[in-house]
Coordinates of N, CA, C and O and ligand atoms in Angstrom, one line a residue:
M1 N -79.9 -249.5 100.8 CA -80.3 -250.3 99.6 C -81.7 -250.0 99.2 O -82.6 -249.8 100.1
A2 N -82.0 -250.0 98.0 CA -83.3 -249.8 97.5 C -83.6 -250.8 96.4 O -82.8 -251.1 95.5
E3 N -84.8 -251.3 96.4 CA -85.2 -252.3 95.4 C -85.6 -251.5 94.1 O -86.2 -250.4 94.2
R4 N -85.2 -252.0 93.0 CA -85.5 -251.4 91.7 C -86.5 -252.2 91.0 O -86.6 -253.4 91.2
K5 N -87.2 -251.6 90.0 CA -88.1 -252.3 89.2 C -87.3 -253.1 88.2 O -86.4 -252.6 87.6
I6 N -87.7 -254.4 88.0 CA -87.1 -255.2 87.0 C -87.8 -255.1 85.7 O -89.1 -255.3 85.6
L7 N -87.1 -254.7 84.7 CA -87.7 -254.5 83.4 C -87.9 -255.8 82.7 O -87.1 -256.7 82.8
A8 N -89.0 -255.9 81.9 CA -89.3 -257.2 81.2 C -89.3 -257.0 79.7 O -89.7 -255.9 79.2
Y9 N -88.9 -258.1 79.0 CA -89.1 -258.1 77.6 C -90.5 -257.8 77.2 O -91.4 -258.3 77.9
P10 N -90.8 -257.0 76.2 CA -89.9 -256.4 75.2 C -89.4 -255.0 75.4 O -89.2 -254.3 74.5
E11 N -89.1 -254.7 76.7 CA -88.5 -253.4 77.0 C -87.2 -253.3 76.2 O -86.3 -254.2 76.2
T12 N -87.0 -252.1 75.5 CA -85.9 -252.0 74.6 C -84.5 -251.9 75.2 O -83.5 -252.3 74.6
I13 N -84.4 -251.5 76.5 CA -83.1 -251.3 77.1 C -82.4 -252.7 77.3 O -81.2 -252.9 77.4
L14 N -83.3 -253.7 77.3 CA -82.8 -255.1 77.5 C -82.0 -255.5 76.2 O -81.3 -256.5 76.2
R15 N -82.2 -254.8 75.1 CA -81.6 -255.1 73.8 C -80.4 -254.2 73.6 O -79.7 -254.3 72.5
E16 N -80.0 -253.4 74.5 CA -78.9 -252.5 74.4 C -77.6 -253.1 75.0 O -77.7 -253.9 75.9
R17 N -76.5 -252.7 74.5 CA -75.2 -253.1 75.0 C -74.8 -252.2 76.1 O -74.7 -251.0 75.9
A18 N -74.5 -252.8 77.2 CA -74.0 -251.9 78.4 C -72.6 -251.5 78.2 O -71.8 -252.2 77.5
A19 N -72.3 -250.3 78.7 CA -71.0 -249.7 78.5 C -70.0 -250.1 79.6 O -70.4 -250.3 80.7
P20 N -68.7 -250.3 79.2 CA -67.7 -250.6 80.3 C -67.7 -249.6 81.4 O -67.8 -248.4 81.1
V21 N -67.5 -250.1 82.6 CA -67.4 -249.2 83.7 C -65.9 -248.6 83.8 O -65.0 -249.4 83.7
T22 N -65.8 -247.3 83.8 CA -64.5 -246.7 83.9 C -64.2 -246.1 85.2 O -63.0 -245.8 85.6
N23 N -65.2 -245.9 86.0 CA -65.0 -245.3 87.3 C -65.9 -245.9 88.4 O -67.1 -245.9 88.3
I24 N -65.2 -246.5 89.4 CA -66.0 -247.2 90.4 C -66.2 -246.2 91.6 O -65.2 -246.0 92.3
D25 N -67.3 -245.6 91.6 CA -67.6 -244.6 92.6 C -68.8 -245.0 93.5 O -69.4 -246.1 93.3
G26 N -69.2 -244.1 94.4 CA -70.3 -244.4 95.2 C -71.6 -244.7 94.5 O -72.4 -245.5 94.9
K27 N -71.8 -244.0 93.4 CA -73.0 -244.1 92.6 C -73.1 -245.6 92.0 O -74.1 -246.2 92.0
L28 N -71.9 -246.0 91.5 CA -71.9 -247.4 91.0 C -72.1 -248.4 92.1 O -72.9 -249.4 91.9
Q29 N -71.5 -248.2 93.2 CA -71.7 -249.1 94.4 C -73.1 -249.1 94.9 O -73.6 -250.2 95.3
K30 N -73.7 -248.0 94.8 CA -75.2 -247.9 95.2 C -76.0 -248.7 94.2 O -76.9 -249.5 94.6
L31 N -75.7 -248.6 92.9 CA -76.4 -249.4 91.9 C -76.2 -250.9 92.2 O -77.2 -251.7 92.2
I32 N -75.0 -251.3 92.5 CA -74.7 -252.7 92.8 C -75.5 -253.2 94.1 O -76.1 -254.3 94.0
D33 N -75.6 -252.3 95.1 CA -76.3 -252.7 96.3 C -77.8 -252.8 96.0 O -78.5 -253.7 96.5
D34 N -78.3 -251.9 95.2 CA -79.7 -251.9 94.7 C -80.0 -253.2 93.9 O -81.1 -253.8 94.1
M35 N -79.0 -253.5 93.1 CA -79.2 -254.7 92.3 C -79.3 -256.0 93.2 O -80.2 -256.9 92.9
A36 N -78.5 -256.0 94.2 CA -78.5 -257.2 95.1 C -79.9 -257.2 95.8 O -80.5 -258.3 95.9
D37 N -80.3 -256.1 96.3 CA -81.6 -256.0 97.0 C -82.7 -256.5 96.1 O -83.6 -257.3 96.5
T38 N -82.6 -256.0 94.8 CA -83.7 -256.4 93.8 C -83.6 -257.9 93.5 O -84.7 -258.6 93.5
M39 N -82.4 -258.4 93.4 CA -82.3 -259.9 93.0 C -82.8 -260.8 94.2 O -83.5 -261.7 93.9
Y40 N -82.4 -260.5 95.4 CA -82.8 -261.3 96.5 C -84.3 -261.2 96.8 O -84.9 -262.2 97.2
H41 N -84.8 -260.0 96.5 CA -86.3 -259.8 96.7 C -87.1 -260.5 95.7 O -88.2 -260.9 96.0
A42 N -86.5 -260.7 94.5 CA -87.4 -261.2 93.3 C -88.1 -262.6 93.6 O -89.3 -262.6 93.4
P43 N -87.4 -263.6 94.1 CA -86.0 -263.8 94.2 C -85.5 -264.4 92.9 O -86.2 -265.1 92.2
G44 N -84.2 -264.1 92.7 CA -83.5 -264.7 91.5 C -82.1 -265.1 91.9 O -81.6 -264.7 93.0
V45 N -81.4 -265.7 91.0 CA -80.0 -266.1 91.3 C -79.0 -265.3 90.5 O -77.8 -265.4 90.8
G46 N -79.5 -264.4 89.6 CA -78.5 -263.5 88.9 C -79.2 -262.3 88.4 O -80.5 -262.3 88.2
L47 N -78.5 -261.2 88.2 CA -79.1 -260.0 87.6 C -78.0 -259.2 86.9 O -76.9 -259.1 87.3
A48 N -78.4 -258.6 85.8 CA -77.5 -257.7 85.1 C -78.1 -256.3 85.1 O -79.3 -256.1 85.2
S49 N -77.2 -255.3 84.9 CA -77.7 -253.9 85.1 C -78.8 -253.5 84.2 O -79.7 -252.7 84.6
N50 N -78.7 -254.0 82.9 CA -79.8 -253.7 82.0 C -81.2 -253.9 82.5 O -82.1 -253.2 82.2
Q51 N -81.3 -255.0 83.4 CA -82.6 -255.4 83.9 C -83.2 -254.4 84.8 O -84.4 -254.4 85.1
V52 N -82.4 -253.5 85.4 CA -82.9 -252.5 86.2 C -82.8 -251.1 85.5 O -82.9 -250.0 86.2
G53 N -82.6 -251.1 84.2 CA -82.6 -249.9 83.4 C -81.3 -249.1 83.4 O -81.3 -247.9 83.1
E54 N -80.1 -249.8 83.8 CA -78.8 -249.1 83.8 C -77.9 -249.8 82.8 O -77.8 -251.0 82.9
L55 N -77.2 -249.0 82.0 CA -76.3 -249.7 81.0 C -74.9 -249.6 81.4 O -74.0 -249.0 80.7
Y56 N -74.5 -250.2 82.5 CA -73.1 -250.4 83.0 C -72.8 -251.9 83.0 O -73.7 -252.7 83.3
R57 N -71.6 -252.2 82.6 CA -71.3 -253.6 82.6 C -71.1 -254.2 84.0 O -69.9 -254.3 84.5
V58 N -72.2 -254.5 84.6 CA -72.2 -255.0 86.0 C -73.2 -256.2 86.1 O -74.3 -256.1 85.7
I59 N -72.7 -257.3 86.6 CA -73.6 -258.4 86.9 C -73.4 -258.9 88.4 O -72.3 -258.7 88.9
I60 N -74.4 -259.5 88.9 CA -74.3 -260.1 90.2 C -74.9 -261.5 90.2 O -75.8 -261.7 89.3
F61 N -74.5 -262.4 91.0 CA -75.2 -263.6 91.1 C -74.9 -264.3 92.5 O -73.9 -264.0 93.2
D62 N -75.8 -265.1 92.9 CA -75.7 -265.9 94.1 C -76.5 -267.2 93.9 O -77.7 -267.2 94.1
I63 N -75.8 -268.2 93.5 CA -76.5 -269.4 93.1 C -77.0 -270.2 94.3 O -77.8 -271.1 94.2
S64 N -76.5 -269.9 95.5 CA -76.9 -270.6 96.7 C -78.1 -270.0 97.3 O -78.7 -270.4 98.3
A65 N -78.5 -268.8 96.8 CA -79.5 -268.0 97.5 C -80.9 -268.4 97.1 O -81.1 -268.9 96.0
K66 N -81.7 -268.2 98.1 CA -83.2 -268.3 97.8 C -83.7 -266.9 97.8 O -84.0 -266.3 96.8
D67 N -83.7 -266.3 99.0 CA -84.2 -264.9 99.1 C -83.3 -264.1 100.0 O -83.7 -263.0 100.4
E68 N -82.1 -264.6 100.4 CA -81.3 -263.9 101.3 C -79.8 -264.1 100.9 O -79.4 -265.1 100.3
P69 N -79.0 -263.1 101.2 CA -77.6 -263.1 100.8 C -76.9 -264.3 101.4 O -77.1 -264.6 102.6
N70 N -76.1 -265.0 100.6 CA -75.3 -266.1 101.1 C -73.9 -266.1 100.5 O -72.9 -266.1 101.2
D71 N -73.9 -266.1 99.2 CA -72.6 -266.1 98.5 C -72.6 -265.2 97.3 O -72.5 -265.6 96.2
L72 N -72.8 -263.9 97.6 CA -73.0 -262.9 96.5 C -71.6 -262.7 95.7 O -70.6 -262.4 96.3
V73 N -71.7 -262.8 94.4 CA -70.6 -262.4 93.6 C -70.9 -261.2 92.7 O -72.0 -261.2 92.1
V74 N -70.1 -260.2 92.8 CA -70.3 -259.0 92.0 C -69.2 -259.0 90.9 O -68.0 -259.2 91.2
L75 N -69.5 -258.8 89.7 CA -68.5 -258.7 88.6 C -68.8 -257.4 87.8 O -69.8 -257.2 87.2
I76 N -67.7 -256.6 87.7 CA -67.7 -255.4 86.9 C -66.9 -255.7 85.7 O -65.8 -256.3 85.7
N77 N -67.4 -255.3 84.5 CA -66.7 -255.5 83.2 C -66.3 -257.0 83.0 O -65.2 -257.3 82.7
P78 N -67.3 -257.9 83.2 CA -66.9 -259.3 83.1 C -66.7 -259.7 81.7 O -67.3 -259.2 80.7
E79 N -65.7 -260.6 81.5 CA -65.3 -261.0 80.1 C -65.0 -262.5 80.2 O -64.2 -262.9 81.0
I80 N -65.6 -263.3 79.3 CA -65.3 -264.7 79.2 C -64.0 -264.9 78.5 O -63.9 -264.5 77.3
I81 N -63.0 -265.4 79.1 CA -61.7 -265.6 78.4 C -61.5 -267.1 78.0 O -60.6 -267.3 77.2
E82 N -62.3 -268.0 78.6 CA -62.2 -269.4 78.2 C -63.5 -270.0 78.4 O -64.2 -269.7 79.4
A83 N -63.9 -270.9 77.5 CA -65.1 -271.7 77.6 C -65.0 -273.0 76.9 O -64.4 -273.1 75.8
D84 N -65.5 -274.1 77.6 CA -65.4 -275.4 76.9 C -66.5 -276.3 77.5 O -67.1 -276.0 78.5
G85 N -66.7 -277.4 76.8 CA -67.7 -278.3 77.2 C -69.1 -277.9 76.7 O -69.3 -276.8 76.2
L86 N -70.1 -278.7 77.0 CA -71.5 -278.4 76.6 C -72.4 -278.9 77.7 O -72.3 -280.0 78.2
I87 N -73.4 -278.0 78.1 CA -74.3 -278.4 79.1 C -75.7 -277.8 78.6 O -75.8 -276.7 78.1
V88 N -76.7 -278.6 78.8 CA -78.1 -278.2 78.5 C -78.9 -278.1 79.8 O -78.9 -279.1 80.5
N89 N -79.5 -277.0 80.0 CA -80.2 -276.8 81.2 C -81.4 -275.9 81.0 O -81.4 -275.0 80.2
E90 N -82.5 -276.1 81.8 CA -83.7 -275.2 81.6 C -83.4 -273.9 82.2 O -83.0 -273.8 83.4
E91 N -83.6 -272.8 81.4 CA -83.3 -271.5 81.9 C -84.6 -270.6 81.9 O -85.5 -270.8 81.1
G92 N -84.7 -269.7 82.9 CA -85.7 -268.7 82.9 C -85.0 -267.4 83.1 O -83.8 -267.4 83.2
C93 N -85.8 -266.3 83.2 CA -85.1 -265.0 83.4 C -86.2 -264.1 84.1 O -87.3 -264.1 83.7
L94 N -85.7 -263.3 85.0 CA -86.6 -262.4 85.7 C -87.2 -261.3 84.7 O -88.2 -260.8 85.0
S95 N -86.5 -261.2 83.5 CA -87.0 -260.2 82.5 C -87.8 -260.9 81.4 O -88.2 -260.2 80.5
V96 N -88.0 -262.2 81.5 CA -88.8 -262.9 80.5 C -90.0 -263.6 81.2 O -89.8 -264.6 81.9
I97 N -91.1 -262.9 81.1 CA -92.3 -263.4 81.9 C -92.8 -264.7 81.5 O -93.0 -265.0 80.3
D98 N -93.0 -265.6 82.5 CA -93.7 -266.8 82.3 C -93.2 -267.7 81.2 O -93.9 -268.2 80.3
Y99 N -91.9 -267.9 81.1 CA -91.3 -268.8 80.1 C -90.0 -269.4 80.6 O -89.2 -268.8 81.3
A100 N -89.8 -270.7 80.2 CA -88.5 -271.4 80.5 C -88.2 -272.3 79.3 O -89.2 -272.7 78.6
A101 N -87.0 -272.5 79.0 CA -86.6 -273.4 77.9 C -85.2 -274.0 78.1 O -84.4 -273.4 78.8
D102 N -85.0 -275.1 77.5 CA -83.7 -275.7 77.5 C -82.7 -275.0 76.7 O -83.0 -274.7 75.5
I103 N -81.6 -274.6 77.2 CA -80.6 -273.8 76.5 C -79.2 -274.5 76.6 O -78.8 -275.0 77.6
K104 N -78.5 -274.5 75.5 CA -77.2 -275.0 75.4 C -76.2 -274.0 75.8 O -76.2 -272.8 75.3
R105 N -75.3 -274.3 76.7 CA -74.2 -273.4 77.1 C -72.9 -274.2 77.2 O -72.9 -275.4 77.3
A106 N -71.8 -273.4 77.3 CA -70.5 -274.0 77.7 C -70.6 -274.5 79.1 O -71.2 -273.9 80.0
E107 N -70.0 -275.7 79.4 CA -70.1 -276.3 80.7 C -69.2 -275.6 81.7 O -69.4 -275.6 82.9
R108 N -68.0 -275.1 81.2 CA -67.1 -274.5 82.0 C -66.6 -273.2 81.4 O -66.4 -273.1 80.2
V109 N -66.5 -272.1 82.3 CA -66.0 -270.9 81.8 C -65.0 -270.3 82.7 O -65.1 -270.5 83.9
T110 N -64.1 -269.5 82.2 CA -63.2 -268.7 83.0 C -63.6 -267.2 82.6 O -63.6 -266.8 81.5
V111 N -63.9 -266.5 83.7 CA -64.3 -265.1 83.5 C -63.4 -264.2 84.3 O -63.1 -264.4 85.4
K112 N -63.0 -263.1 83.6 CA -62.2 -262.1 84.4 C -63.0 -260.8 84.5 O -63.8 -260.5 83.6
G113 N -62.8 -260.0 85.5 CA -63.4 -258.8 85.7 C -62.9 -258.1 87.0 O -61.8 -258.4 87.4
M114 N -63.8 -257.3 87.6 CA -63.4 -256.6 88.8 C -64.5 -256.9 89.8 O -65.7 -257.0 89.5
D115 N -64.1 -256.8 91.1 CA -65.1 -256.9 92.2 C -65.7 -255.6 92.5 O -65.3 -254.6 91.8
R116 N -66.5 -255.5 93.5 CA -67.2 -254.2 93.9 C -66.3 -253.1 94.2 O -66.6 -251.9 94.0
E117 N -65.0 -253.4 94.6 CA -64.1 -252.4 95.0 C -63.1 -252.1 93.8 O -62.2 -251.3 94.0
G118 N -63.2 -252.8 92.7 CA -62.4 -252.6 91.6 C -61.1 -253.5 91.6 O -60.2 -253.3 90.7
N119 N -61.0 -254.5 92.5 CA -59.9 -255.4 92.4 C -60.1 -256.4 91.3 O -61.2 -256.9 91.2
P120 N -59.1 -256.7 90.5 CA -59.2 -257.7 89.5 C -59.5 -259.1 90.0 O -58.9 -259.5 91.0
I121 N -60.4 -259.8 89.4 CA -60.7 -261.2 89.8 C -60.9 -262.0 88.6 O -61.3 -261.6 87.5
T122 N -60.5 -263.3 88.8 CA -60.7 -264.3 87.7 C -61.5 -265.5 88.4 O -61.1 -266.0 89.4
L123 N -62.6 -265.8 87.7 CA -63.5 -266.9 88.2 C -63.4 -268.1 87.3 O -63.6 -267.9 86.1
K124 N -63.2 -269.3 87.8 CA -63.4 -270.5 87.0 C -64.6 -271.2 87.5 O -64.6 -271.6 88.7
K125 N -65.6 -271.3 86.7 CA -66.9 -271.9 87.2 C -67.3 -273.0 86.2 O -67.1 -273.0 85.0
E126 N -68.1 -274.0 86.8 CA -68.7 -275.0 85.9 C -70.2 -275.2 86.4 O -70.6 -274.7 87.5
G127 N -70.9 -275.9 85.6 CA -72.3 -276.2 85.9 C -73.2 -274.9 86.0 O -73.0 -274.0 85.2
L128 N -74.0 -274.9 87.1 CA -75.0 -273.8 87.2 C -74.3 -272.4 87.2 O -74.8 -271.5 86.6
A129 N -73.2 -272.3 88.0 CA -72.5 -271.0 88.1 C -72.1 -270.6 86.7 O -72.1 -269.4 86.3
A130 N -71.6 -271.5 85.9 CA -71.1 -271.2 84.5 C -72.3 -270.8 83.7 O -72.1 -269.8 82.9
I131 N -73.4 -271.4 83.8 CA -74.6 -271.1 83.1 C -75.1 -269.6 83.4 O -75.3 -268.8 82.5
V132 N -75.1 -269.4 84.7 CA -75.6 -268.0 85.2 C -74.6 -267.0 84.6 O -75.1 -265.9 84.2
L133 N -73.3 -267.2 84.7 CA -72.4 -266.2 84.2 C -72.6 -265.9 82.7 O -72.6 -264.8 82.3
Q134 N -72.8 -267.0 81.9 CA -73.1 -266.8 80.5 C -74.4 -266.0 80.2 O -74.5 -265.1 79.4
H135 N -75.4 -266.4 81.0 CA -76.7 -265.8 80.9 C -76.6 -264.3 81.2 O -77.2 -263.4 80.5
E136 N -75.9 -263.9 82.3 CA -75.9 -262.5 82.7 C -75.0 -261.7 81.8 O -75.3 -260.5 81.5
I137 N -73.9 -262.3 81.4 CA -73.0 -261.5 80.4 C -73.8 -261.3 79.1 O -73.6 -260.2 78.5
D138 N -74.6 -262.3 78.7 CA -75.4 -262.1 77.5 C -76.3 -260.8 77.7 O -76.4 -260.0 76.8
H139 N -76.9 -260.7 78.9 CA -77.7 -259.5 79.1 C -77.0 -258.2 78.8 O -77.5 -257.3 78.2
L140 N -75.7 -258.1 79.2 CA -74.9 -256.9 79.0 C -74.7 -256.6 77.6 O -74.3 -255.5 77.2
N141 N -74.8 -257.7 76.7 CA -74.7 -257.5 75.3 C -76.0 -257.4 74.6 O -76.1 -257.5 73.4
G142 N -77.1 -257.2 75.4 CA -78.4 -257.1 74.8 C -79.1 -258.4 74.3 O -80.0 -258.4 73.5
I143 N -78.5 -259.5 74.9 CA -79.0 -260.8 74.4 C -79.8 -261.5 75.6 O -79.4 -261.4 76.7
L144 N -80.9 -262.1 75.2 CA -81.8 -262.8 76.2 C -81.7 -264.3 75.9 O -81.4 -264.7 74.7
F145 N -82.1 -265.1 76.9 CA -82.0 -266.5 76.6 C -82.9 -267.0 75.5 O -82.6 -268.0 74.8
I146 N -84.0 -266.2 75.3 CA -84.9 -266.6 74.2 C -84.3 -266.4 72.8 O -84.8 -266.9 71.8
D147 N -83.1 -265.8 72.8 CA -82.4 -265.6 71.5 C -81.7 -266.9 71.1 O -81.2 -267.1 70.0
H148 N -81.6 -267.8 72.1 CA -80.9 -269.1 71.9 C -81.9 -270.2 71.5 O -81.4 -271.4 71.3
I149 N -83.2 -269.9 71.5 CA -84.1 -271.0 71.1 C -84.5 -270.8 69.6 O -84.1 -269.9 69.0
S150 N -85.2 -271.8 69.1 CA -85.6 -271.7 67.6 C -86.5 -270.5 67.4 O -87.2 -270.1 68.3
K151 N -86.5 -270.1 66.1 CA -87.3 -268.9 65.8 C -88.8 -269.3 66.0 O -89.5 -268.4 66.5
L152 N -89.2 -270.5 65.7 CA -90.6 -270.9 65.8 C -91.0 -270.8 67.3 O -92.0 -270.2 67.6
K153 N -90.2 -271.4 68.2 CA -90.5 -271.3 69.6 C -90.6 -269.9 70.1 O -91.4 -269.6 70.9
R154 N -89.7 -269.1 69.6 CA -89.6 -267.7 70.0 C -90.9 -266.9 69.6 O -91.5 -266.2 70.3
E155 N -91.3 -267.2 68.3 CA -92.5 -266.6 67.8 C -93.8 -267.0 68.6 O -94.6 -266.2 68.9
L156 N -93.8 -268.3 69.0 CA -94.9 -268.8 69.7 C -95.0 -268.1 71.1 O -96.0 -267.7 71.6
Y157 N -93.8 -267.9 71.7 CA -93.7 -267.2 73.0 C -94.2 -265.8 72.9 O -94.9 -265.3 73.7
K158 N -93.7 -265.1 71.8 CA -94.0 -263.7 71.6 C -95.6 -263.5 71.5 O -96.1 -262.6 72.1
R159 N -96.2 -264.5 70.8 CA -97.6 -264.4 70.6 C -98.3 -264.6 72.0 O -99.3 -263.9 72.3
R160 N -97.9 -265.6 72.7 CA -98.5 -265.9 74.0 C -98.3 -264.7 75.0 O -99.2 -264.3 75.7
L161 N -97.1 -264.1 74.9 CA -96.8 -262.9 75.8 C -97.7 -261.8 75.5 O -98.2 -261.1 76.4
K162 N -97.9 -261.5 74.2 CA -98.8 -260.4 73.8 C -100.2 -260.6 74.4 O -100.7 -259.6 75.0
K163 N -100.7 -261.8 74.3 CA -102.0 -262.1 74.9 C -102.0 -261.8 76.4 O -102.9 -261.2 77.0
L164 N -100.9 -262.3 77.1 CA -100.8 -262.2 78.5 C -100.7 -260.8 79.0 O -101.4 -260.4 79.9
L165 N -100.0 -260.0 78.2 CA -99.8 -258.5 78.6 C -101.2 -257.8 78.4 O -101.5 -256.9 79.2
K166 N -101.9 -258.2 77.3 CA -103.2 -257.6 77.1 C -104.2 -257.9 78.2 O -104.9 -257.0 78.7
Q167 N -104.2 -259.2 78.7 CA -105.0 -259.6 79.8 C -104.7 -258.8 81.0 O -105.6 -258.3 81.7
R168 N -103.4 -258.6 81.3 CA -102.9 -257.9 82.5 C -103.4 -256.5 82.4 O -103.8 -255.9 83.4
E169 N -103.3 -255.9 81.2 CA -103.7 -254.5 81.1 C -105.2 -254.3 81.3 O -105.6 -253.4 82.0
A170 N -106.0 -255.2 80.8 CA -107.4 -255.2 80.9 C -107.7 -255.3 82.4 O -108.6 -254.6 82.9
L171 N -107.0 -256.2 83.1 CA -107.3 -256.4 84.5 C -106.9 -255.2 85.3 O -107.7 -254.8 86.2
S172 N -105.8 -254.6 85.0 CA -105.4 -253.4 85.8 C -106.4 -252.2 85.6 O -106.5 -251.4 86.4
R173 N -107.0 -252.2 84.4 CA -107.9 -251.1 84.1 C -109.2 -251.3 84.9 O -109.9 -250.3 85.3
R174 N -109.5 -252.5 85.2 CA -110.8 -252.8 85.9 C -110.6 -252.5 87.4 O -111.6 -252.3 88.1
L175 N -109.4 -252.6 87.9 CA -109.2 -252.5 89.4 C -109.1 -251.0 89.8 O -108.7 -250.2 89.0
Ligands
NI1 NI1 -81.9 -263.1 82.8

């Protein structure tokens, strides 16, 4: 397993739609293992392939994890087939630097897809797991959680991020 670099907004690959996986081979499983390594090391509770620069429809999550594997779920070609209820929760993202916001999501989702070996699976989740599933599947469609906030809030964040990135750049030049 190897850790990959997590790409951050406004990196353009985060805005692209990932392609369905048609062949589960060693290369794809290596990507999945790398994604797990990257997620646990971050640490984060979920990761989509776009975030490490690959456009395959693959997400992983482990909501019980802090920084080590506990209950890893791998989903290939995930698809939400049912969603209901409403839940509001503060979300952040490994690809959105220094920002969190309350986001409305469906409270319960049913998602179908395949596991790491290509076996079909159907997951029924609620609460945090349902939120993570919706957040990660959004990534595969080029959508970030900041697309669910108001335009004004998003513009304010963009402005602040610009300053932050400039400061970081200046700092790295000095070192
Ligand atoms: Ni995210």
